[in-house]
Amino acid sequence: MTAAVPGAIASRSPALEARGIDKRFGPVHANRNISLVVRRGTIHGIIGENGAGKSTLMGILYGFHQPDSGEIRVDGQVQRFRSPQDALKAGIGMVHQHFMLVEPFTVVENVVLGAEDTFRIEGSLVRARAELEKLGRDYHLEVDVDATVADLTVGQRQRVEILKALYRGAQILILDEPTGVLTPQEADHLFRILRALKAEGKTVILITHKLREVLDVTDTVTVVRRGEVVAEVATATTTKESLAELMVGRKVLLRVDKTPAKPGEVVLDVAGLRVRDSAGVERVKGVSFQVRRGEIVGIAGVAGNGQSELLEALAGIRPVSGGTLRWKGVDITDDAGVRTAKGMRRLGLGHVPEDRQRMGLVAEFAASESAILGYHDDAPYNRNIILDRRIVSRECERQMAEYDVRPPNANLQTLAFSGGNQQKIIVAREVGHNPDVLLVGQPTRGVDIGAIEFIHKRLVALRDAGKGILLVSVELDEILSLSDRILVMFDGILVGELSPGQANERTVGLMMAGIRSEAA
Amino acid sequence: MGEFFFMLVLLVDSTLRVAAPLVLAALGGLFAERSGVVDIGLEGKMLGAAFAAAAAAAVTGSAWLGLAAAVGVSVMLALLHGYACITHAGNQVVSGMALNIVVAGLTVVVGNAWFQRGGQTPQLTGDARFAPIDLPLAKTLEDVPVIGALYSEIVSGHNILVYMAAIAVPLVGWFVYRTRFGLRLRAVGENPAAVDTAGISVSGLRYRALIVGGALCGLSGAYLSIAHNAAFIRDMSAGKGYLALAALIFGKWRPVPTLVACLLFAFADAIQVRLQGTALPLVGVIPVQFIQVLPYVLTVLLLAGFVGRAVAPKAIGIPYVKER
């Protein structure tokens, strides 16, 4: 452990200490002798890859799990948490990655739940309303307290979670992967909130695997790998590269290594495409672009500007309401035989969907079954009308070996794999069927850094093999580092095209916000 | 006019009588389902309670002891359901249906062994039944035109359980929407993880919901055998538990709309009884079977078409397992 914590922080008293925390779940040794000091009035980052044991550690700190050994001290006092309720009493509040909110309830009802002080709730609601308005003003946490949670945006829901913890008197706030579901703007807002909390003397623990955030907002960082603390460093003294190396345990290439593209013939040609969403609202409002062999075309944009509908329409899942679609020069817009997900796959259009849980795989299926979804009718997998399980399993195992999927067990349920490994299964499936064009939506959402590097390499290799790739991502870093051409989508139209040379966070960021560039 | 008015009064009167057990059972189901536990076992609990009420009343001669037995048996069946699908995370529909089937058989077997009347219980008389209650002034007002008929026939003259059903609706509404228990109940059926992380026991809440629901269902069963009728007859619930469940869904798991749904089903039933054997203009006499099917056809139509989308409590039917 490095003790490079500067004096200003080291002099603060510890708000929360963990000493020698050890926890096993059956054969899995999730936490090994973890020790950690979080000082009052600081923002403390905990980083590590998926499965490194961060979430288990947090579960122990807020009383959801009980450690096998080790102790927790809050303000120097040894505490034993038997439930989250105990941790709350000691002043520890948790903001979960998947929000613990009751959607049909109003904000104030959600906040009061579990903290009602009388049998009739009226009084509690009145008191909470007043308290919430005060908290909202103090910490940039403005939310309409009488709004129904179901109507709130993801960012607002997160604020409700924070309010819940504060309302219960939390002095130490733990946030588990808080930006995973947020747009960049919402994430910025969250960081403003965290800084305001810190300014008021609250302590914040931020669990994440996004290095940029850690460098942005934290004071100290603890790095966890395979259940152990491998480093505790002052944020000011570290870099992205060294954190990544600590996390993964080897040098990680954050910038994708690639040669200039050698674009070939046009494969996918989209002209004036219009697409409506399920509610009938036009979300893609006349979009034109081409995808050639040997290039990666990136579409940047804040989530919800029509990218999802565009991808689904191209993949044949969603009908187009206008414009034309050409594949290798042939107009296929109205070709009913082709314009289905299956038909498009047959043509040679692979699709890594944005939402892997919902569209990419079936969580309850075995990995080998998820690994052939969409291709399950293909001859190699079938003997007459019967699926040849042996071949399916063998094929899946081969892919798992090639893509370093862990654990390499084709019979395991898909949901048992981590996000990164699930995504590898999908990428392996789509790349493995040798598409001419691959549609890729949010390839690294919820995927840890080692797997990101791997998936990015694969995509570049596919490009170099002369295939076209259309990449849609809300991660600007990803777009900037992978794309050979960058298109920016805003409110259903493409507001500009940039070459990687012209593009940087600022130029693309402005276009993402709807401000047209002269370069367009 | 006079004759039509009189017929209408009788129709409304019998609607209330038919609706009472539906309302009680549906409100019982409301507790279970709002907590996230499917309550398809309403039918079985109702039948079990009906048997317990009639048997206890026959043996003790007291309707109130019969009622207590009904509530006790129904709560025990609810706990059994809870043990299977809360404690052991079993399938709630399977457990509920098992309850229905077991009770349908068990009541007859036990009844036969106990009373030797082919599954029936002895006829109840006097204090062993809940008799109609004449509200104050009912006799005095009887002869006053319109108001007299409305008050004496419709408002007055029901047994105590009908009035309990009437009071239960606002009471349940208050309980569910205004109290701490209600808030938690609604929360646990939507997102049990939120309740768990707030430090409240999900299982504890669901068990309590099932107990309250079981008690209400017990009242409805007692109504069948010791208030509306004077003995237990095999399968006397005759699908009313399912009808109550349908009313609950039609009422979108809210007390007042559920009451309206129950009244609608009951009204269809009352008309059905009235129409049997009556010659209608143009069509003549309709075979009894066609008329008896009316409430059920209504159920199917309402559930299929007119309800709009009934948004069920989100966590309903899913056992809560604390994730690692």
PDB file of C-alpha atoms in Angstrom, chain B residues 22-250:
ATOM      1  CA  LEU B  22     -67.452 -10.632  -2.962  1.00  0.00           C
ATOM      2  CA  VAL B  23     -66.477  -7.335  -1.389  1.00  0.00           C
ATOM      3  CA  LEU B  24     -65.040  -8.967   1.720  1.00  0.00           C
ATOM      4  CA  ALA B  25     -63.066 -11.528  -0.259  1.00  0.00           C
ATOM      5  CA  ALA B  26     -61.838  -9.005  -2.825  1.00  0.00           C
ATOM      6  CA  LEU B  27     -60.628  -6.674  -0.088  1.00  0.00           C
ATOM      7  CA  GLY B  28     -58.862  -9.620   1.509  1.00  0.00           C
ATOM      8  CA  GLY B  29     -57.240 -10.358  -1.824  1.00  0.00           C
ATOM      9  CA  LEU B  30     -56.284  -6.711  -2.073  1.00  0.00           C
ATOM     10  CA  PHE B  31     -54.017  -7.003   0.936  1.00  0.00           C
ATOM     11  CA  ALA B  32     -52.294 -10.109  -0.354  1.00  0.00           C
ATOM     12  CA  GLU B  33     -51.898  -8.892  -3.897  1.00  0.00           C
ATOM     13  CA  ARG B  34     -50.790  -5.407  -2.940  1.00  0.00           C
ATOM     14  CA  SER B  35     -48.041  -7.053  -0.922  1.00  0.00           C
ATOM     15  CA  GLY B  36     -46.966  -8.946  -4.026  1.00  0.00           C
ATOM     16  CA  VAL B  37     -48.527 -12.337  -3.345  1.00  0.00           C
ATOM     17  CA  VAL B  38     -50.994 -13.701  -5.890  1.00  0.00           C
ATOM     18  CA  ASP B  39     -54.174 -14.684  -4.087  1.00  0.00           C
ATOM     19  CA  ILE B  40     -55.848 -17.165  -6.367  1.00  0.00           C
ATOM     20  CA  GLY B  41     -56.546 -19.183  -3.208  1.00  0.00           C
ATOM     21  CA  LEU B  42     -59.389 -16.826  -2.252  1.00  0.00           C
ATOM     22  CA  GLU B  43     -61.829 -19.464  -3.429  1.00  0.00           C
ATOM     23  CA  GLY B  44     -60.355 -22.127  -1.167  1.00  0.00           C
ATOM     24  CA  LYS B  45     -60.117 -19.869   1.843  1.00  0.00           C
ATOM     25  CA  MET B  46     -63.705 -18.786   1.356  1.00  0.00           C
ATOM     26  CA  LEU B  47     -64.890 -22.370   1.135  1.00  0.00           C
ATOM     27  CA  GLY B  48     -62.797 -23.483   4.100  1.00  0.00           C
ATOM     28  CA  ALA B  49     -64.108 -20.578   6.166  1.00  0.00           C
ATOM     29  CA  ALA B  50     -67.686 -21.339   5.153  1.00  0.00           C
ATOM     30  CA  PHE B  51     -67.293 -24.885   6.363  1.00  0.00           C
ATOM     31  CA  ALA B  52     -65.584 -23.869   9.601  1.00  0.00           C
ATOM     32  CA  ALA B  53     -68.294 -21.309  10.321  1.00  0.00           C
ATOM     33  CA  ALA B  54     -71.158 -23.720   9.749  1.00  0.00           C
ATOM     34  CA  ALA B  55     -69.510 -26.560  11.664  1.00  0.00           C
ATOM     35  CA  ALA B  56     -68.588 -24.401  14.647  1.00  0.00           C
ATOM     36  CA  ALA B  57     -71.972 -22.717  14.692  1.00  0.00           C
ATOM     37  CA  ALA B  58     -73.715 -26.088  14.505  1.00  0.00           C
ATOM     38  CA  VAL B  59     -71.689 -27.470  17.387  1.00  0.00           C
ATOM     39  CA  THR B  60     -71.693 -24.410  19.650  1.00  0.00           C
ATOM     40  CA  GLY B  61     -74.942 -22.822  18.593  1.00  0.00           C
ATOM     41  CA  SER B  62     -73.254 -19.455  18.351  1.00  0.00           C
ATOM     42  CA  ALA B  63     -72.893 -17.535  15.089  1.00  0.00           C
ATOM     43  CA  TRP B  64     -70.103 -15.460  16.604  1.00  0.00           C
ATOM     44  CA  LEU B  65     -68.051 -18.529  17.469  1.00  0.00           C
ATOM     45  CA  GLY B  66     -68.754 -19.728  13.936  1.00  0.00           C
ATOM     46  CA  LEU B  67     -67.384 -16.445  12.640  1.00  0.00           C
ATOM     47  CA  ALA B  68     -64.292 -16.771  14.814  1.00  0.00           C
ATOM     48  CA  ALA B  69     -63.703 -20.298  13.512  1.00  0.00           C
ATOM     49  CA  ALA B  70     -64.108 -19.082   9.939  1.00  0.00           C
ATOM     50  CA  VAL B  71     -61.549 -16.335  10.434  1.00  0.00           C
ATOM     51  CA  GLY B  72     -59.204 -18.744  12.182  1.00  0.00           C
ATOM     52  CA  VAL B  73     -59.344 -21.348   9.425  1.00  0.00           C
ATOM     53  CA  SER B  74     -59.004 -18.793   6.675  1.00  0.00           C
ATOM     54  CA  VAL B  75     -55.999 -17.184   8.351  1.00  0.00           C
ATOM     55  CA  MET B  76     -54.404 -20.587   8.794  1.00  0.00           C
ATOM     56  CA  LEU B  77     -54.871 -21.370   5.122  1.00  0.00           C
ATOM     57  CA  ALA B  78     -53.388 -17.973   4.275  1.00  0.00           C
ATOM     58  CA  LEU B  79     -50.387 -18.749   6.467  1.00  0.00           C
ATOM     59  CA  LEU B  80     -49.965 -22.070   4.713  1.00  0.00           C
ATOM     60  CA  HIS B  81     -49.936 -20.206   1.422  1.00  0.00           C
ATOM     61  CA  GLY B  82     -47.406 -17.808   2.917  1.00  0.00           C
ATOM     62  CA  TYR B  83     -45.208 -20.610   4.176  1.00  0.00           C
ATOM     63  CA  ALA B  84     -45.073 -22.123   0.703  1.00  0.00           C
ATOM     64  CA  CYS B  85     -44.524 -18.968  -1.279  1.00  0.00           C
ATOM     65  CA  ILE B  86     -42.930 -16.466   1.100  1.00  0.00           C
ATOM     66  CA  THR B  87     -40.712 -18.630   3.268  1.00  0.00           C
ATOM     67  CA  HIS B  88     -39.933 -21.148   0.556  1.00  0.00           C
ATOM     68  CA  ALA B  89     -40.326 -18.889  -2.486  1.00  0.00           C
ATOM     69  CA  GLY B  90     -42.721 -21.337  -4.130  1.00  0.00           C
ATOM     70  CA  ASN B  91     -44.931 -20.567  -7.083  1.00  0.00           C
ATOM     71  CA  GLN B  92     -47.852 -18.540  -5.813  1.00  0.00           C
ATOM     72  CA  VAL B  93     -50.397 -19.662  -8.378  1.00  0.00           C
ATOM     73  CA  VAL B  94     -49.583 -23.315  -7.827  1.00  0.00           C
ATOM     74  CA  SER B  95     -49.791 -22.913  -4.068  1.00  0.00           C
ATOM     75  CA  GLY B  96     -53.090 -21.032  -4.321  1.00  0.00           C
ATOM     76  CA  MET B  97     -54.637 -23.591  -6.644  1.00  0.00           C
ATOM     77  CA  ALA B  98     -53.419 -26.401  -4.412  1.00  0.00           C
ATOM     78  CA  LEU B  99     -55.223 -24.685  -1.555  1.00  0.00           C
ATOM     79  CA  ASN B 100     -58.439 -24.522  -3.595  1.00  0.00           C
ATOM     80  CA  ILE B 101     -58.310 -28.173  -4.533  1.00  0.00           C
ATOM     81  CA  VAL B 102     -57.368 -29.417  -1.074  1.00  0.00           C
ATOM     82  CA  VAL B 103     -60.102 -27.410   0.613  1.00  0.00           C
ATOM     83  CA  ALA B 104     -62.738 -28.494  -1.912  1.00  0.00           C
ATOM     84  CA  GLY B 105     -62.018 -32.117  -1.045  1.00  0.00           C
ATOM     85  CA  LEU B 106     -61.259 -31.749   2.625  1.00  0.00           C
ATOM     86  CA  THR B 107     -64.466 -29.906   3.542  1.00  0.00           C
ATOM     87  CA  VAL B 108     -66.567 -32.703   2.118  1.00  0.00           C
ATOM     88  CA  VAL B 109     -64.502 -35.476   3.672  1.00  0.00           C
ATOM     89  CA  VAL B 110     -64.334 -33.896   7.112  1.00  0.00           C
ATOM     90  CA  GLY B 111     -67.964 -32.812   6.943  1.00  0.00           C
ATOM     91  CA  ASN B 112     -69.070 -36.306   6.034  1.00  0.00           C
ATOM     92  CA  ALA B 113     -67.043 -37.897   8.807  1.00  0.00           C
ATOM     93  CA  TRP B 114     -68.252 -35.381  11.336  1.00  0.00           C
ATOM     94  CA  PHE B 115     -71.938 -34.925  10.559  1.00  0.00           C
ATOM     95  CA  GLN B 116     -72.744 -37.903   8.296  1.00  0.00           C
ATOM     96  CA  ARG B 117     -74.890 -35.818   5.961  1.00  0.00           C
ATOM     97  CA  GLY B 118     -73.023 -36.306   2.675  1.00  0.00           C
ATOM     98  CA  GLY B 119     -70.742 -33.346   3.245  1.00  0.00           C
ATOM     99  CA  GLN B 120     -73.391 -30.968   4.461  1.00  0.00           C
ATOM    100  CA  THR B 121     -73.607 -29.498   7.922  1.00  0.00           C
ATOM    101  CA  PRO B 122     -76.823 -29.477   9.976  1.00  0.00           C
ATOM    102  CA  GLN B 123     -79.344 -26.724   9.359  1.00  0.00           C
ATOM    103  CA  LEU B 124     -78.700 -23.729  11.577  1.00  0.00           C
ATOM    104  CA  THR B 125     -81.422 -21.915  13.413  1.00  0.00           C
ATOM    105  CA  GLY B 126     -81.739 -19.020  15.836  1.00  0.00           C
ATOM    106  CA  ASP B 127     -78.518 -17.658  17.282  1.00  0.00           C
ATOM    107  CA  ALA B 128     -76.411 -20.028  15.242  1.00  0.00           C
ATOM    108  CA  ARG B 129     -77.027 -17.759  12.251  1.00  0.00           C
ATOM    109  CA  PHE B 130     -76.608 -14.074  11.635  1.00  0.00           C
ATOM    110  CA  ALA B 131     -80.143 -12.810  11.303  1.00  0.00           C
ATOM    111  CA  PRO B 132     -81.215  -9.676   9.447  1.00  0.00           C
ATOM    112  CA  ILE B 133     -80.976  -6.582  11.578  1.00  0.00           C
ATOM    113  CA  ASP B 134     -83.734  -4.009  11.518  1.00  0.00           C
ATOM    114  CA  LEU B 135     -82.171  -0.609  11.808  1.00  0.00           C
ATOM    115  CA  PRO B 136     -83.904   1.936  14.062  1.00  0.00           C
ATOM    116  CA  LEU B 137     -87.024   3.458  12.553  1.00  0.00           C
ATOM    117  CA  ALA B 138     -87.165   0.844   9.797  1.00  0.00           C
ATOM    118  CA  LYS B 139     -90.603  -0.320  10.902  1.00  0.00           C
ATOM    119  CA  THR B 140     -91.845   3.216  11.428  1.00  0.00           C
ATOM    120  CA  LEU B 141     -90.729   4.453   8.027  1.00  0.00           C
ATOM    121  CA  GLU B 142     -91.874   1.381   6.153  1.00  0.00           C
ATOM    122  CA  ASP B 143     -95.057   2.963   4.890  1.00  0.00           C
ATOM    123  CA  VAL B 144     -93.596   6.301   3.861  1.00  0.00           C
ATOM    124  CA  PRO B 145     -93.559   6.368   0.052  1.00  0.00           C
ATOM    125  CA  VAL B 146     -90.208   5.931  -1.725  1.00  0.00           C
ATOM    126  CA  ILE B 147     -87.992   6.827   1.237  1.00  0.00           C
ATOM    127  CA  GLY B 148     -89.620   4.166   3.349  1.00  0.00           C
ATOM    128  CA  ALA B 149     -89.018   1.496   0.775  1.00  0.00           C
ATOM    129  CA  LEU B 150     -85.449   2.644   0.180  1.00  0.00           C
ATOM    130  CA  TYR B 151     -84.596   2.739   3.859  1.00  0.00           C
ATOM    131  CA  SER B 152     -86.468  -0.284   5.104  1.00  0.00           C
ATOM    132  CA  GLU B 153     -85.716  -2.568   2.171  1.00  0.00           C
ATOM    133  CA  ILE B 154     -82.289  -1.485   0.990  1.00  0.00           C
ATOM    134  CA  VAL B 155     -80.517   0.083   3.933  1.00  0.00           C
ATOM    135  CA  SER B 156     -82.108  -1.840   6.745  1.00  0.00           C
ATOM    136  CA  GLY B 157     -82.732  -5.532   7.126  1.00  0.00           C
ATOM    137  CA  HIS B 158     -79.355  -7.017   6.286  1.00  0.00           C
ATOM    138  CA  ASN B 159     -77.249  -9.214   8.498  1.00  0.00           C
ATOM    139  CA  ILE B 160     -74.261  -7.817  10.332  1.00  0.00           C
ATOM    140  CA  LEU B 161     -71.730  -9.075   7.764  1.00  0.00           C
ATOM    141  CA  VAL B 162     -73.263  -6.959   5.004  1.00  0.00           C
ATOM    142  CA  TYR B 163     -72.724  -3.889   7.143  1.00  0.00           C
ATOM    143  CA  MET B 164     -69.202  -5.059   7.913  1.00  0.00           C
ATOM    144  CA  ALA B 165     -68.520  -5.312   4.179  1.00  0.00           C
ATOM    145  CA  ALA B 166     -69.830  -1.787   3.718  1.00  0.00           C
ATOM    146  CA  ILE B 167     -67.642  -0.397   6.475  1.00  0.00           C
ATOM    147  CA  ALA B 168     -64.638  -2.419   5.297  1.00  0.00           C
ATOM    148  CA  VAL B 169     -64.335  -0.486   2.057  1.00  0.00           C
ATOM    149  CA  PRO B 170     -63.518   2.964   3.501  1.00  0.00           C
ATOM    150  CA  LEU B 171     -61.600   1.343   6.320  1.00  0.00           C
ATOM    151  CA  VAL B 172     -59.363  -0.586   3.952  1.00  0.00           C
ATOM    152  CA  GLY B 173     -58.933   2.543   1.835  1.00  0.00           C
ATOM    153  CA  TRP B 174     -57.817   4.489   4.881  1.00  0.00           C
ATOM    154  CA  PHE B 175     -55.533   1.708   5.964  1.00  0.00           C
ATOM    155  CA  VAL B 176     -53.879   1.286   2.595  1.00  0.00           C
ATOM    156  CA  TYR B 177     -53.448   4.942   1.699  1.00  0.00           C
ATOM    157  CA  ARG B 178     -53.063   6.748   4.987  1.00  0.00           C
ATOM    158  CA  THR B 179     -51.126   4.538   7.329  1.00  0.00           C
ATOM    159  CA  ARG B 180     -47.579   3.383   7.723  1.00  0.00           C
ATOM    160  CA  PHE B 181     -48.598  -0.226   7.205  1.00  0.00           C
ATOM    161  CA  GLY B 182     -50.422   0.742   4.019  1.00  0.00           C
ATOM    162  CA  LEU B 183     -47.475   2.670   2.632  1.00  0.00           C
ATOM    163  CA  ARG B 184     -45.173  -0.264   3.256  1.00  0.00           C
ATOM    164  CA  LEU B 185     -47.743  -2.694   1.892  1.00  0.00           C
ATOM    165  CA  ARG B 186     -48.010  -0.799  -1.381  1.00  0.00           C
ATOM    166  CA  ALA B 187     -44.241  -0.467  -1.552  1.00  0.00           C
ATOM    167  CA  VAL B 188     -43.500  -4.139  -0.992  1.00  0.00           C
ATOM    168  CA  GLY B 189     -45.745  -5.161  -3.854  1.00  0.00           C
ATOM    169  CA  GLU B 190     -44.008  -2.768  -6.201  1.00  0.00           C
ATOM    170  CA  ASN B 191     -40.372  -3.001  -5.234  1.00  0.00           C
ATOM    171  CA  PRO B 192     -39.545  -5.322  -2.350  1.00  0.00           C
ATOM    172  CA  ALA B 193     -35.846  -4.510  -2.685  1.00  0.00           C
ATOM    173  CA  ALA B 194     -36.635  -0.889  -1.806  1.00  0.00           C
ATOM    174  CA  VAL B 195     -38.442  -2.042   1.305  1.00  0.00           C
ATOM    175  CA  ASP B 196     -35.633  -4.387   2.236  1.00  0.00           C
ATOM    176  CA  THR B 197     -32.951  -1.736   1.892  1.00  0.00           C
ATOM    177  CA  ALA B 198     -35.077   0.634   3.939  1.00  0.00           C
ATOM    178  CA  GLY B 199     -34.632  -1.857   6.759  1.00  0.00           C
ATOM    179  CA  ILE B 200     -38.109  -3.377   6.747  1.00  0.00           C
ATOM    180  CA  SER B 201     -38.630  -7.131   6.577  1.00  0.00           C
ATOM    181  CA  VAL B 202     -40.226  -8.121   3.286  1.00  0.00           C
ATOM    182  CA  SER B 203     -41.373 -11.487   4.588  1.00  0.00           C
ATOM    183  CA  GLY B 204     -42.798  -9.940   7.751  1.00  0.00           C
ATOM    184  CA  LEU B 205     -44.840  -7.468   5.760  1.00  0.00           C
ATOM    185  CA  ARG B 206     -46.133 -10.091   3.372  1.00  0.00           C
ATOM    186  CA  TYR B 207     -47.116 -12.424   6.178  1.00  0.00           C
ATOM    187  CA  ARG B 208     -49.009  -9.641   7.892  1.00  0.00           C
ATOM    188  CA  ALA B 209     -50.750  -8.785   4.637  1.00  0.00           C
ATOM    189  CA  LEU B 210     -51.776 -12.417   4.199  1.00  0.00           C
ATOM    190  CA  ILE B 211     -53.115 -12.575   7.748  1.00  0.00           C
ATOM    191  CA  VAL B 212     -55.265  -9.482   7.305  1.00  0.00           C
ATOM    192  CA  GLY B 213     -56.397 -10.747   3.906  1.00  0.00           C
ATOM    193  CA  GLY B 214     -57.158 -14.170   5.365  1.00  0.00           C
ATOM    194  CA  ALA B 215     -59.278 -12.635   8.112  1.00  0.00           C
ATOM    195  CA  LEU B 216     -61.360 -10.649   5.619  1.00  0.00           C
ATOM    196  CA  CYS B 217     -61.758 -13.724   3.458  1.00  0.00           C
ATOM    197  CA  GLY B 218     -62.884 -15.606   6.561  1.00  0.00           C
ATOM    198  CA  LEU B 219     -65.719 -13.123   7.022  1.00  0.00           C
ATOM    199  CA  SER B 220     -66.829 -13.692   3.449  1.00  0.00           C
ATOM    200  CA  GLY B 221     -66.828 -17.462   3.911  1.00  0.00           C
ATOM    201  CA  ALA B 222     -68.852 -17.173   7.113  1.00  0.00           C
ATOM    202  CA  TYR B 223     -71.329 -15.009   5.252  1.00  0.00           C
ATOM    203  CA  LEU B 224     -72.011 -17.818   2.803  1.00  0.00           C
ATOM    204  CA  SER B 225     -72.781 -20.547   5.322  1.00  0.00           C
ATOM    205  CA  ILE B 226     -74.124 -18.851   8.450  1.00  0.00           C
ATOM    206  CA  ALA B 227     -75.667 -15.605   7.187  1.00  0.00           C
ATOM    207  CA  HIS B 228     -76.839 -15.938   3.609  1.00  0.00           C
ATOM    208  CA  ASN B 229     -77.574 -19.644   3.992  1.00  0.00           C
ATOM    209  CA  ALA B 230     -78.142 -21.796   7.005  1.00  0.00           C
ATOM    210  CA  ALA B 231     -75.703 -24.640   6.405  1.00  0.00           C
ATOM    211  CA  PHE B 232     -72.586 -25.596   4.576  1.00  0.00           C
ATOM    212  CA  ILE B 233     -73.147 -27.249   1.233  1.00  0.00           C
ATOM    213  CA  ARG B 234     -70.313 -28.801  -0.744  1.00  0.00           C
ATOM    214  CA  ASP B 235     -68.613 -26.365  -3.144  1.00  0.00           C
ATOM    215  CA  MET B 236     -70.925 -23.613  -1.954  1.00  0.00           C
ATOM    216  CA  SER B 237     -68.414 -20.905  -2.837  1.00  0.00           C
ATOM    217  CA  ALA B 238     -69.094 -21.846  -6.471  1.00  0.00           C
ATOM    218  CA  GLY B 239     -66.439 -19.659  -8.035  1.00  0.00           C
ATOM    219  CA  LYS B 240     -67.161 -16.575  -5.948  1.00  0.00           C
ATOM    220  CA  GLY B 241     -63.521 -16.445  -4.891  1.00  0.00           C
ATOM    221  CA  TYR B 242     -62.459 -16.230  -8.508  1.00  0.00           C
ATOM    222  CA  LEU B 243     -65.139 -13.644  -9.139  1.00  0.00           C
ATOM    223  CA  ALA B 244     -63.792 -11.605  -6.224  1.00  0.00           C
ATOM    224  CA  LEU B 245     -60.303 -11.881  -7.685  1.00  0.00           C
ATOM    225  CA  ALA B 246     -61.637 -10.709 -11.036  1.00  0.00           C
ATOM    226  CA  ALA B 247     -63.339  -7.772  -9.319  1.00  0.00           C
ATOM    227  CA  LEU B 248     -60.065  -6.907  -7.627  1.00  0.00           C
ATOM    228  CA  ILE B 249     -58.258  -6.845 -10.953  1.00  0.00           C
ATOM    229  CA  PHE B 250     -61.125  -4.988 -12.624  1.00  0.00           C
TER     230      PHE B 250
END
